[in-house]
Amino acid sequence: MEPSVLLLLAFLMGFLLLLVRGHPKAHGHLPPGPRPLPLLGNLLQMDRRGLLNSFMRLRDKYGDVFTVHLGPRPVVMLYGTEAIREALVDQAEAFSGRGTIAVVKSVFKDYGMIFANGERWKALRRFSLATMRDFGMGKRSVEERIQEEARCLVEELRKYQGAPLDPTFLLQCITANIICAIVFGERFDYKDRQFLRLLDLFYQSFSLFSSFSSQVFELFSGFLKYFPGPHKQMSKILQEILDYIGHSVEKHKATLDPSNPRDFIDTYLLRMEKEKSNPHTEFHHQNLMISVLSLFLAGTETSSTTLRYGFLLMLKYPHVAEKVQKEIDQVVGSHRLPALNNRTNMPYTEAVIHEIQRFSDLIPIGVPHKVTKDTLFRGYLLPKDTEVYPILSSALHDPQYFAQPDTFNPDHFLDANGALKKNEALMPFSIGKRICLGEGIARNELFLFFTTILQNFSVSSSVDPKDIDLSPKESGFGRVPPTYQICFLAR
Ligand code: HEM
Ligand SMILES: *[C@@H]1O[C@H](CO)[C@@H](O)[C@H](O)[C@H]1NC(C)=O
Ligand SMILES: *[C@@H]1O[C@H](CO)[C@@H](O)[C@H](O)[C@H]1NC(C)=O
């Protein structure tokens, strides 16, 4: 359905319900914000360019902490590095709850490590971190897996012999294969039909996630859920991914060797077996399915989209790409694969990757949190379960921490001697107890993929750098860069 039709429908339904039910009750002492209409909330303050733009304008009026009614429900917005830190780090436990994202709610419910809360979340998070660290990758380290994938990619790129291509697909392949290695214990060939289908589903789900219609749905899911819309499409996509995961789990069960767990699924199945007499165990089938789905959804489009923005930035700023290549040549040379321990000697490359993550601003309004108990914050009282959005974009563009917040400039992370400079406001993975569970893996991927590609290829485009438009194609819960063509020229 057209977004405008959705909006109109939302309006009509809202007014009808309004006539029947009257005003909702206020509770607690929430931060200030625009006066909500009953049920429609702050719809009138919403900007057609999406949630982030709507919030930006309100911040000018109400300051760093304010309340917006997304439809009928109040959500507390945190703007700027200070406010986000004060909440997510200084009151880490209180702000560690997970809110909902309406468009995926019917599939995830409260299973899996992204959307679970309380003891379930703690158990799954602990298990996942340990598994990815210790066993998940079989006999080989994460580093070796990524290096192998990088080698396959370079081989594939050579086949193009410098002809232009849209890099979306291949960048998806490599990041998806890392998650496949963790979860299924195997990587797929870039021509494998089932793999291609999965990639297409991941791409569709991230686009839908980032779309305008999903943001409208977020506001009025209470009644829009009864109509066709992005949530129905999303459920269909996710169900197909779940079917695939289900088949794989069955295959794992049939070939499970308790003394030799091959991957995440094996490790989980063994845990399930161990706890099968515990009626309260969190290690059951439903949590396995949704946890694996969570890893794919959180771990493939995120890294690949960041890389895709990164190479677009290299086309826009060729002198930056050249400086990175110079550093690669000096530290790694041309006959050895870049390795993680080379990072410490490559401050410029590190600064460029930080700046790519800052500029691409992948999850601009953060992933919704909620408070786990009644919480005092900056003189306000947020009742238990109040939703909180840490607006990561506002930290990544914080003028108190970055000299030119809206400009791509690796100097943001370099001191006068060219050494890497840490910056508290760089939080693309969020901060606090809910910080991205894949941060380490993602950072390793970004470094190894980025350097291995630039070690072997120069990048160019038929579009003049000054005509390259960096503005995103979609910006909602995620930000999607514009589609572009790039040539990889063997060095
Ligand atoms: C550049 C790549 C990535 C970015 C920018 C990113 C960003 C984020 C952000 C902002 C969150 C929300 C944190 C919060 O609730 O405050 C998150 C959560 C999460 N990410 Fe990532 N992520 C990336 C890659 C990955 C990868 C590769 C994996 C898996 C291996 C992954 C798995 C997860 C999971 C499971 C969560 C939920 C954690 C929880 O709720 O406890 N992410 N990520
Ligand atoms: C990159 O190029 C160098 C020099 O041509 C070569 O030795 C190296 O194996 C290449 N890397 C990959 C991953 O193919
Ligand atoms: C780069 O990493 C390789 C492989 O670990 C190592 O042999 C080499 O000494 C490193 N080079 C520098 C300058 O750190």
GROMACS .gro file of C-alpha atoms in nm, residues 37-457:
model
  421
   37LEU     CA    1  -0.363   1.434   2.022
   38PRO     CA    2  -0.549   1.141   2.173
   39LEU     CA    3  -0.442   0.821   1.994
   40LEU     CA    4  -0.287   1.011   1.705
   41GLY     CA    5  -0.013   1.128   1.937
   42ASN     CA    6   0.222   1.377   1.774
   43LEU     CA    7   0.126   1.290   1.420
   44LEU     CA    8   0.095   1.661   1.338
   45GLN     CA    9   0.458   1.719   1.439
   46MET     CA   10   0.581   1.436   1.215
   47ASP     CA   11   0.786   1.527   0.912
   48ARG     CA   12   0.721   1.359   0.579
   49ARG     CA   13   1.095   1.294   0.555
   50GLY     CA   14   1.071   1.042   0.836
   51LEU     CA   15   1.115   0.999   1.209
   52LEU     CA   16   1.469   1.134   1.238
   53ASN     CA   17   1.380   1.463   1.070
   54SER     CA   18   1.070   1.496   1.285
   55PHE     CA   19   1.271   1.447   1.603
   56MET     CA   20   1.546   1.690   1.496
   57ARG     CA   21   1.298   1.978   1.486
   58LEU     CA   22   1.155   1.892   1.826
   59ARG     CA   23   1.501   1.884   1.978
   60ASP     CA   24   1.554   2.247   1.882
   61LYS     CA   25   1.249   2.332   2.085
   62TYR     CA   26   1.265   2.095   2.384
   63GLY     CA   27   1.633   2.021   2.437
   64ASP     CA   28   1.823   1.691   2.462
   65VAL     CA   29   1.561   1.486   2.642
   66PHE     CA   30   1.201   1.502   2.530
   67THR     CA   31   0.891   1.291   2.487
   68VAL     CA   32   0.723   1.218   2.156
   69HIS     CA   33   0.396   1.030   2.128
   70LEU     CA   34   0.435   0.779   1.849
   71GLY     CA   35   0.067   0.728   1.797
   72PRO     CA   36  -0.077   0.652   2.138
   73ARG     CA   37   0.250   0.561   2.316
   74PRO     CA   38   0.499   0.800   2.471
   75VAL     CA   39   0.865   0.748   2.375
   76VAL     CA   40   1.152   0.933   2.542
   77MET     CA   41   1.415   1.059   2.299
   78LEU     CA   42   1.779   1.095   2.403
   79TYR     CA   43   1.980   1.344   2.202
   80GLY     CA   44   2.353   1.405   2.209
   81THR     CA   45   2.647   1.209   2.348
   82GLU     CA   46   2.599   1.325   2.709
   83ALA     CA   47   2.234   1.229   2.744
   84ILE     CA   48   2.284   0.891   2.577
   85ARG     CA   49   2.581   0.810   2.802
   86GLU     CA   50   2.406   0.923   3.117
   87ALA     CA   51   2.124   0.683   3.041
   88LEU     CA   52   2.280   0.378   2.872
   89VAL     CA   53   2.606   0.372   3.070
   90ASP     CA   54   2.554   0.557   3.400
   91GLN     CA   55   2.218   0.383   3.457
   92ALA     CA   56   2.303   0.080   3.249
   93GLU     CA   57   2.077  -0.173   3.418
   94ALA     CA   58   1.768   0.050   3.420
   95PHE     CA   59   1.801   0.135   3.051
   96SER     CA   60   1.886  -0.218   2.934
   97GLY     CA   61   1.530  -0.319   2.844
   98ARG     CA   62   1.434  -0.368   2.482
   99GLY     CA   63   1.139  -0.184   2.327
  100THR     CA   64   0.954  -0.304   2.021
  101ILE     CA   65   0.977  -0.246   1.649
  102ALA     CA   66   0.624  -0.281   1.526
  103VAL     CA   67   0.697  -0.407   1.176
  104VAL     CA   68   0.882  -0.721   1.300
  105LYS     CA   69   0.697  -0.776   1.625
  106SER     CA   70   0.461  -1.047   1.509
  107VAL     CA   71   0.755  -1.267   1.405
  108PHE     CA   72   1.011  -1.202   1.680
  109LYS     CA   73   0.761  -1.165   1.966
  110ASP     CA   74   0.998  -1.159   2.264
  111TYR     CA   75   1.226  -1.445   2.159
  112GLY     CA   76   1.589  -1.434   2.046
  113MET     CA   77   1.866  -1.207   2.175
  114ILE     CA   78   1.761  -0.885   2.004
  115PHE     CA   79   1.404  -0.859   2.130
  116ALA     CA   80   1.412  -1.066   2.450
  117ASN     CA   81   1.409  -0.904   2.794
  118GLY     CA   82   1.499  -1.002   3.150
  119GLU     CA   83   1.649  -1.343   3.228
  120ARG     CA   84   1.578  -1.473   2.877
  121TRP     CA   85   1.785  -1.195   2.722
  122LYS     CA   86   2.068  -1.244   2.971
  123ALA     CA   87   2.086  -1.619   2.910
  124LEU     CA   88   2.079  -1.587   2.530
  125ARG     CA   89   2.323  -1.298   2.519
  126ARG     CA   90   2.574  -1.477   2.743
  127PHE     CA   91   2.543  -1.797   2.541
  128SER     CA   92   2.582  -1.620   2.206
  129LEU     CA   93   2.886  -1.420   2.309
  130ALA     CA   94   3.061  -1.727   2.447
  131THR     CA   95   2.971  -1.940   2.146
  132MET     CA   96   3.088  -1.687   1.891
  133ARG     CA   97   3.412  -1.647   2.083
  134ASP     CA   98   3.496  -2.010   2.158
  135PHE     CA   99   3.339  -2.267   1.931
  136GLY     CA  100   3.119  -2.098   1.676
  137MET     CA  101   3.380  -2.087   1.410
  138GLY     CA  102   3.483  -2.451   1.426
  139LYS     CA  103   3.854  -2.512   1.422
  140ARG     CA  104   3.940  -2.181   1.268
  141SER     CA  105   3.947  -1.833   1.413
  142VAL     CA  106   3.712  -1.557   1.307
  143GLU     CA  107   4.013  -1.385   1.157
  144GLU     CA  108   4.099  -1.678   0.932
  145ARG     CA  109   3.737  -1.712   0.821
  146ILE     CA  110   3.722  -1.347   0.722
  147GLN     CA  111   4.057  -1.366   0.546
  148GLU     CA  112   3.941  -1.667   0.348
  149GLU     CA  113   3.624  -1.485   0.248
  150ALA     CA  114   3.825  -1.178   0.148
  151ARG     CA  115   4.043  -1.399  -0.073
  152CYS     CA  116   3.734  -1.543  -0.245
  153LEU     CA  117   3.599  -1.194  -0.300
  154VAL     CA  118   3.921  -1.065  -0.455
  155GLU     CA  119   3.921  -1.364  -0.690
  156GLU     CA  120   3.561  -1.290  -0.787
  157LEU     CA  121   3.630  -0.920  -0.842
  158ARG     CA  122   3.922  -1.000  -1.073
  159LYS     CA  123   3.677  -1.170  -1.309
  160TYR     CA  124   3.517  -0.833  -1.382
  161GLN     CA  125   3.848  -0.705  -1.523
  162GLY     CA  126   3.766  -0.350  -1.420
  163ALA     CA  127   3.415  -0.344  -1.568
  164PRO     CA  128   3.162  -0.143  -1.365
  165LEU     CA  129   2.939  -0.330  -1.120
  166ASP     CA  130   2.687  -0.260  -0.845
  167PRO     CA  131   2.880  -0.385  -0.538
  168THR     CA  132   2.567  -0.455  -0.331
  169PHE     CA  133   2.544  -0.823  -0.408
  170LEU     CA  134   2.907  -0.925  -0.354
  171LEU     CA  135   2.941  -0.724  -0.033
  172GLN     CA  136   2.629  -0.899   0.092
  173CYS     CA  137   2.776  -1.238   0.002
  174ILE     CA  138   3.087  -1.188   0.211
  175THR     CA  139   2.917  -1.062   0.527
  176ALA     CA  140   2.639  -1.321   0.503
  177ASN     CA  141   2.901  -1.593   0.462
  178ILE     CA  142   3.065  -1.494   0.791
  179ILE     CA  143   2.731  -1.536   0.971
  180CYS     CA  144   2.673  -1.862   0.779
  181ALA     CA  145   3.010  -1.986   0.899
  182ILE     CA  146   2.916  -1.909   1.260
  183VAL     CA  147   2.563  -2.045   1.243
  184PHE     CA  148   2.576  -2.328   0.987
  185GLY     CA  149   2.948  -2.404   0.996
  186GLU     CA  150   2.984  -2.349   0.622
  187ARG     CA  151   3.019  -2.077   0.364
  188PHE     CA  152   2.831  -2.073   0.035
  189ASP     CA  153   2.947  -2.028  -0.321
  190TYR     CA  154   2.845  -1.691  -0.465
  191LYS     CA  155   2.639  -1.878  -0.725
  192ASP     CA  156   2.455  -2.112  -0.489
  193ARG     CA  157   2.085  -2.069  -0.568
  194GLN     CA  158   1.960  -2.108  -0.212
  195PHE     CA  159   2.218  -1.862  -0.086
  196LEU     CA  160   2.114  -1.609  -0.350
  197ARG     CA  161   1.754  -1.642  -0.239
  198LEU     CA  162   1.851  -1.584   0.125
  199LEU     CA  163   2.052  -1.274   0.034
  200ASP     CA  164   1.759  -1.134  -0.156
  201LEU     CA  165   1.538  -1.187   0.149
  202PHE     CA  166   1.789  -1.012   0.381
  203TYR     CA  167   1.810  -0.718   0.142
  204GLN     CA  168   1.434  -0.688   0.114
  205SER     CA  169   1.387  -0.705   0.487
  206PHE     CA  170   1.644  -0.430   0.554
  207SER     CA  171   1.492  -0.205   0.286
  208LEU     CA  172   1.147  -0.258   0.428
  209PHE     CA  173   1.283  -0.196   0.776
  210SER     CA  174   1.425   0.136   0.657
  211SER     CA  175   1.117   0.240   0.459
  212PHE     CA  176   0.872   0.520   0.521
  213SER     CA  177   0.577   0.285   0.541
  214SER     CA  178   0.741   0.099   0.832
  215GLN     CA  179   0.773   0.429   1.017
  216VAL     CA  180   0.405   0.504   0.966
  217PHE     CA  181   0.331   0.151   1.081
  218GLU     CA  182   0.541   0.214   1.395
  219LEU     CA  183   0.304   0.495   1.488
  220PHE     CA  184  -0.025   0.320   1.428
  221SER     CA  185   0.040  -0.053   1.437
  222GLY     CA  186  -0.244  -0.093   1.685
  223PHE     CA  187  -0.503  -0.063   1.409
  224LEU     CA  188  -0.293  -0.078   1.090
  225LYS     CA  189  -0.201  -0.435   1.177
  226TYR     CA  190  -0.543  -0.546   1.061
  227PHE     CA  191  -0.474  -0.419   0.708
  228PRO     CA  192  -0.228  -0.515   0.438
  229GLY     CA  193   0.101  -0.327   0.477
  230PRO     CA  194   0.474  -0.355   0.540
  231HIS     CA  195   0.426  -0.587   0.840
  232LYS     CA  196   0.254  -0.848   0.624
  233GLN     CA  197   0.530  -0.830   0.364
  234MET     CA  198   0.791  -0.848   0.640
  235SER     CA  199   0.629  -1.154   0.798
  236LYS     CA  200   0.631  -1.332   0.465
  237ILE     CA  201   0.999  -1.257   0.409
  238LEU     CA  202   1.102  -1.359   0.761
  239GLN     CA  203   0.891  -1.674   0.747
  240GLU     CA  204   1.078  -1.789   0.438
  241ILE     CA  205   1.411  -1.732   0.615
  242LEU     CA  206   1.279  -1.923   0.918
  243ASP     CA  207   1.178  -2.216   0.695
  244TYR     CA  208   1.534  -2.236   0.571
  245ILE     CA  209   1.672  -2.218   0.924
  246GLY     CA  210   1.427  -2.489   1.031
  247HIS     CA  211   1.553  -2.728   0.761
  248SER     CA  212   1.909  -2.663   0.865
  249VAL     CA  213   1.830  -2.729   1.232
  250GLU     CA  214   1.678  -3.066   1.136
  251LYS     CA  215   1.991  -3.157   0.939
  252HIS     CA  216   2.207  -3.056   1.233
  253LYS     CA  217   2.003  -3.275   1.468
  254ALA     CA  218   2.047  -3.574   1.238
  255THR     CA  219   2.425  -3.538   1.221
  256LEU     CA  220   2.502  -3.399   1.567
  257ASP     CA  221   2.821  -3.527   1.728
  258PRO     CA  222   2.819  -3.431   2.098
  259SER     CA  223   3.197  -3.442   2.120
  260ASN     CA  224   3.247  -3.213   1.824
  261PRO     CA  225   3.005  -2.919   1.794
  262ARG     CA  226   3.052  -2.764   1.451
  263ASP     CA  227   2.879  -2.433   1.489
  264PHE     CA  228   2.625  -2.216   1.674
  265ILE     CA  229   2.335  -2.451   1.603
  266ASP     CA  230   2.522  -2.761   1.727
  267THR     CA  231   2.631  -2.581   2.042
  268TYR     CA  232   2.276  -2.467   2.107
  269LEU     CA  233   2.132  -2.816   2.048
  270LEU     CA  234   2.375  -2.961   2.303
  271ARG     CA  235   2.272  -2.697   2.554
  272MET     CA  236   1.907  -2.779   2.485
  273GLU     CA  237   1.977  -3.145   2.551
  274LYS     CA  238   2.158  -3.063   2.875
  275GLU     CA  239   1.869  -2.854   3.004
  276LYS     CA  240   1.581  -3.063   2.874
  277SER     CA  241   1.462  -3.160   3.222
  278ASN     CA  242   1.443  -2.795   3.329
  279PRO     CA  243   1.088  -2.673   3.255
  280HIS     CA  244   1.201  -2.308   3.280
  281THR     CA  245   1.494  -2.336   3.041
  282GLU     CA  246   1.535  -2.062   2.782
  283PHE     CA  247   1.711  -2.307   2.552
  284HIS     CA  248   1.415  -2.430   2.353
  285HIS     CA  249   1.332  -2.455   1.984
  286GLN     CA  250   1.161  -2.117   1.951
  287ASN     CA  251   1.456  -1.927   2.099
  288LEU     CA  252   1.695  -2.118   1.871
  289MET     CA  253   1.500  -2.027   1.557
  290ILE     CA  254   1.458  -1.661   1.645
  291SER     CA  255   1.818  -1.629   1.771
  292VAL     CA  256   1.954  -1.754   1.441
  293LEU     CA  257   1.717  -1.524   1.254
  294SER     CA  258   1.840  -1.241   1.478
  295LEU     CA  259   2.203  -1.309   1.389
  296PHE     CA  260   2.126  -1.297   1.018
  297LEU     CA  261   1.914  -0.986   1.040
  298ALA     CA  262   2.150  -0.797   1.269
  299GLY     CA  263   2.471  -0.924   1.117
  300THR     CA  264   2.455  -0.923   0.738
  301GLU     CA  265   2.295  -0.607   0.598
  302THR     CA  266   2.457  -0.396   0.871
  303SER     CA  267   2.817  -0.480   0.782
  304SER     CA  268   2.759  -0.498   0.408
  305THR     CA  269   2.572  -0.168   0.397
  306THR     CA  270   2.856  -0.002   0.590
  307LEU     CA  271   3.109  -0.138   0.338
  308ARG     CA  272   2.887  -0.022   0.053
  309TYR     CA  273   2.875   0.330   0.196
  310GLY     CA  274   3.250   0.306   0.249
  311PHE     CA  275   3.333   0.236  -0.114
  312LEU     CA  276   3.096   0.511  -0.229
  313LEU     CA  277   3.290   0.747  -0.003
  314MET     CA  278   3.617   0.625  -0.156
  315LEU     CA  279   3.480   0.716  -0.500
  316LYS     CA  280   3.379   1.058  -0.374
  317TYR     CA  281   3.714   1.117  -0.200
  318PRO     CA  282   3.982   0.940  -0.409
  319HIS     CA  283   4.269   1.102  -0.219
  320VAL     CA  284   4.151   0.923   0.097
  321ALA     CA  285   4.152   0.586  -0.083
  322GLU     CA  286   4.504   0.656  -0.209
  323LYS     CA  287   4.630   0.737   0.140
  324VAL     CA  288   4.482   0.414   0.272
  325GLN     CA  289   4.654   0.220  -0.006
  326LYS     CA  290   4.984   0.386   0.076
  327GLU     CA  291   4.951   0.276   0.436
  328ILE     CA  292   4.856  -0.078   0.331
  329ASP     CA  293   5.162  -0.095   0.105
  330GLN     CA  294   5.389   0.023   0.384
  331VAL     CA  295   5.256  -0.197   0.663
  332VAL     CA  296   5.123  -0.509   0.491
  333GLY     CA  297   5.298  -0.500   0.153
  334SER     CA  298   5.144  -0.667  -0.148
  335HIS     CA  299   5.220  -1.035  -0.088
  336ARG     CA  300   5.059  -1.095   0.248
  337LEU     CA  301   4.695  -1.086   0.351
  338PRO     CA  302   4.616  -0.798   0.587
  339ALA     CA  303   4.588  -0.931   0.943
  340LEU     CA  304   4.420  -0.797   1.254
  341ASN     CA  305   4.746  -0.728   1.434
  342ASN     CA  306   4.843  -0.491   1.152
  343ARG     CA  307   4.568  -0.257   1.273
  344THR     CA  308   4.780  -0.094   1.541
  345ASN     CA  309   5.026   0.019   1.277
  346MET     CA  310   4.756   0.158   1.048
  347PRO     CA  311   4.608   0.462   1.223
  348TYR     CA  312   4.501   0.633   0.901
  349THR     CA  313   4.307   0.329   0.779
  350GLU     CA  314   4.148   0.292   1.122
  351ALA     CA  315   4.048   0.658   1.120
  352VAL     CA  316   3.894   0.617   0.774
  353ILE     CA  317   3.689   0.316   0.889
  354HIS     CA  318   3.572   0.505   1.199
  355GLU     CA  319   3.474   0.797   0.979
  356ILE     CA  320   3.290   0.568   0.737
  357GLN     CA  321   3.089   0.431   1.028
  358ARG     CA  322   3.024   0.778   1.165
  359PHE     CA  323   2.921   0.922   0.831
  360SER     CA  324   2.710   0.629   0.714
  361ASP     CA  325   2.511   0.651   1.040
  362LEU     CA  326   2.363   0.310   0.983
  363ILE     CA  327   2.107   0.293   1.265
  364PRO     CA  328   2.022   0.663   1.306
  365ILE     CA  329   1.751   0.648   1.570
  366GLY     CA  330   1.901   0.346   1.746
  367VAL     CA  331   1.721   0.027   1.833
  368PRO     CA  332   1.439   0.097   2.083
  369HIS     CA  333   1.514   0.046   2.451
  370LYS     CA  334   1.281   0.057   2.750
  371VAL     CA  335   1.340   0.111   3.119
  372THR     CA  336   1.330  -0.204   3.330
  373LYS     CA  337   1.193  -0.023   3.639
  374ASP     CA  338   1.062   0.319   3.745
  375THR     CA  339   1.363   0.536   3.668
  376LEU     CA  340   1.469   0.884   3.773
  377PHE     CA  341   1.654   1.058   3.493
  378ARG     CA  342   1.748   1.425   3.483
  379GLY     CA  343   1.468   1.510   3.724
  380TYR     CA  344   1.202   1.316   3.535
  381LEU     CA  345   1.034   0.994   3.635
  382LEU     CA  346   1.007   0.735   3.361
  383PRO     CA  347   0.763   0.464   3.467
  384LYS     CA  348   0.876   0.102   3.419
  385ASP     CA  349   0.849  -0.007   3.052
  386THR     CA  350   0.863   0.347   2.909
  387GLU     CA  351   1.024   0.324   2.567
  388VAL     CA  352   1.347   0.511   2.505
  389TYR     CA  353   1.517   0.585   2.171
  390PRO     CA  354   1.889   0.662   2.197
  391ILE     CA  355   1.928   0.878   1.885
  392LEU     CA  356   2.271   0.749   1.777
  393SER     CA  357   2.278   0.989   1.483
  394SER     CA  358   2.285   1.281   1.725
  395ALA     CA  359   2.602   1.149   1.888
  396LEU     CA  360   2.767   1.068   1.555
  397HIS     CA  361   2.696   1.426   1.444
  398ASP     CA  362   2.757   1.588   1.782
  399PRO     CA  363   2.914   1.932   1.716
  400GLN     CA  364   3.079   1.920   2.061
  401TYR     CA  365   3.279   1.616   1.955
  402PHE     CA  366   3.332   1.659   1.581
  403ALA     CA  367   3.471   1.970   1.413
  404GLN     CA  368   3.271   1.923   1.094
  405PRO     CA  369   2.984   1.689   1.185
  406ASP     CA  370   2.829   1.683   0.839
  407THR     CA  371   3.150   1.639   0.641
  408PHE     CA  372   3.337   1.316   0.575
  409ASN     CA  373   3.681   1.378   0.718
  410PRO     CA  374   3.907   1.109   0.868
  411ASP     CA  375   4.090   1.384   1.062
  412HIS     CA  376   3.802   1.359   1.309
  413PHE     CA  377   3.989   1.058   1.444
  414LEU     CA  378   4.353   1.167   1.406
  415ASP     CA  379   4.566   1.386   1.629
  416ALA     CA  380   4.831   1.634   1.510
  417ASN     CA  381   5.091   1.352   1.485
  418GLY     CA  382   4.869   1.132   1.273
  419ALA     CA  383   4.800   0.892   1.561
  420LEU     CA  384   4.453   0.746   1.612
  421LYS     CA  385   4.238   0.959   1.842
  422LYS     CA  386   3.953   0.796   2.035
  423ASN     CA  387   3.625   0.981   2.040
  424GLU     CA  388   3.355   0.914   2.300
  425ALA     CA  389   3.081   1.016   2.059
  426LEU     CA  390   3.160   0.741   1.810
  427MET     CA  391   2.890   0.490   1.897
  428PRO     CA  392   2.763   0.327   1.576
  429PHE     CA  393   2.719   0.004   1.776
  430SER     CA  394   2.542   0.190   2.058
  431ILE     CA  395   2.676   0.166   2.415
  432GLY     CA  396   2.581   0.010   2.747
  433LYS     CA  397   2.449  -0.338   2.818
  434ARG     CA  398   2.268  -0.372   2.487
  435ILE     CA  399   2.572  -0.272   2.282
  436CYS     CA  400   2.586  -0.461   1.953
  437LEU     CA  401   2.665  -0.823   2.024
  438GLY     CA  402   2.856  -0.852   1.698
  439GLU     CA  403   3.071  -0.542   1.742
  440GLY     CA  404   3.400  -0.733   1.751
  441ILE     CA  405   3.312  -0.943   1.448
  442ALA     CA  406   3.182  -0.642   1.257
  443ARG     CA  407   3.495  -0.438   1.328
  444ASN     CA  408   3.715  -0.726   1.216
  445GLU     CA  409   3.513  -0.764   0.898
  446LEU     CA  410   3.525  -0.395   0.815
  447PHE     CA  411   3.902  -0.382   0.860
  448LEU     CA  412   3.994  -0.704   0.679
  449PHE     CA  413   3.751  -0.670   0.388
  450PHE     CA  414   3.824  -0.304   0.334
  451THR     CA  415   4.203  -0.341   0.338
  452THR     CA  416   4.218  -0.664   0.138
  453ILE     CA  417   4.009  -0.509  -0.140
  454LEU     CA  418   4.210  -0.186  -0.149
  455GLN     CA  419   4.535  -0.382  -0.136
  456ASN     CA  420   4.447  -0.546  -0.463
  457PHE     CA  421   4.231  -0.291  -0.643
   0.00000   0.00000   0.00000
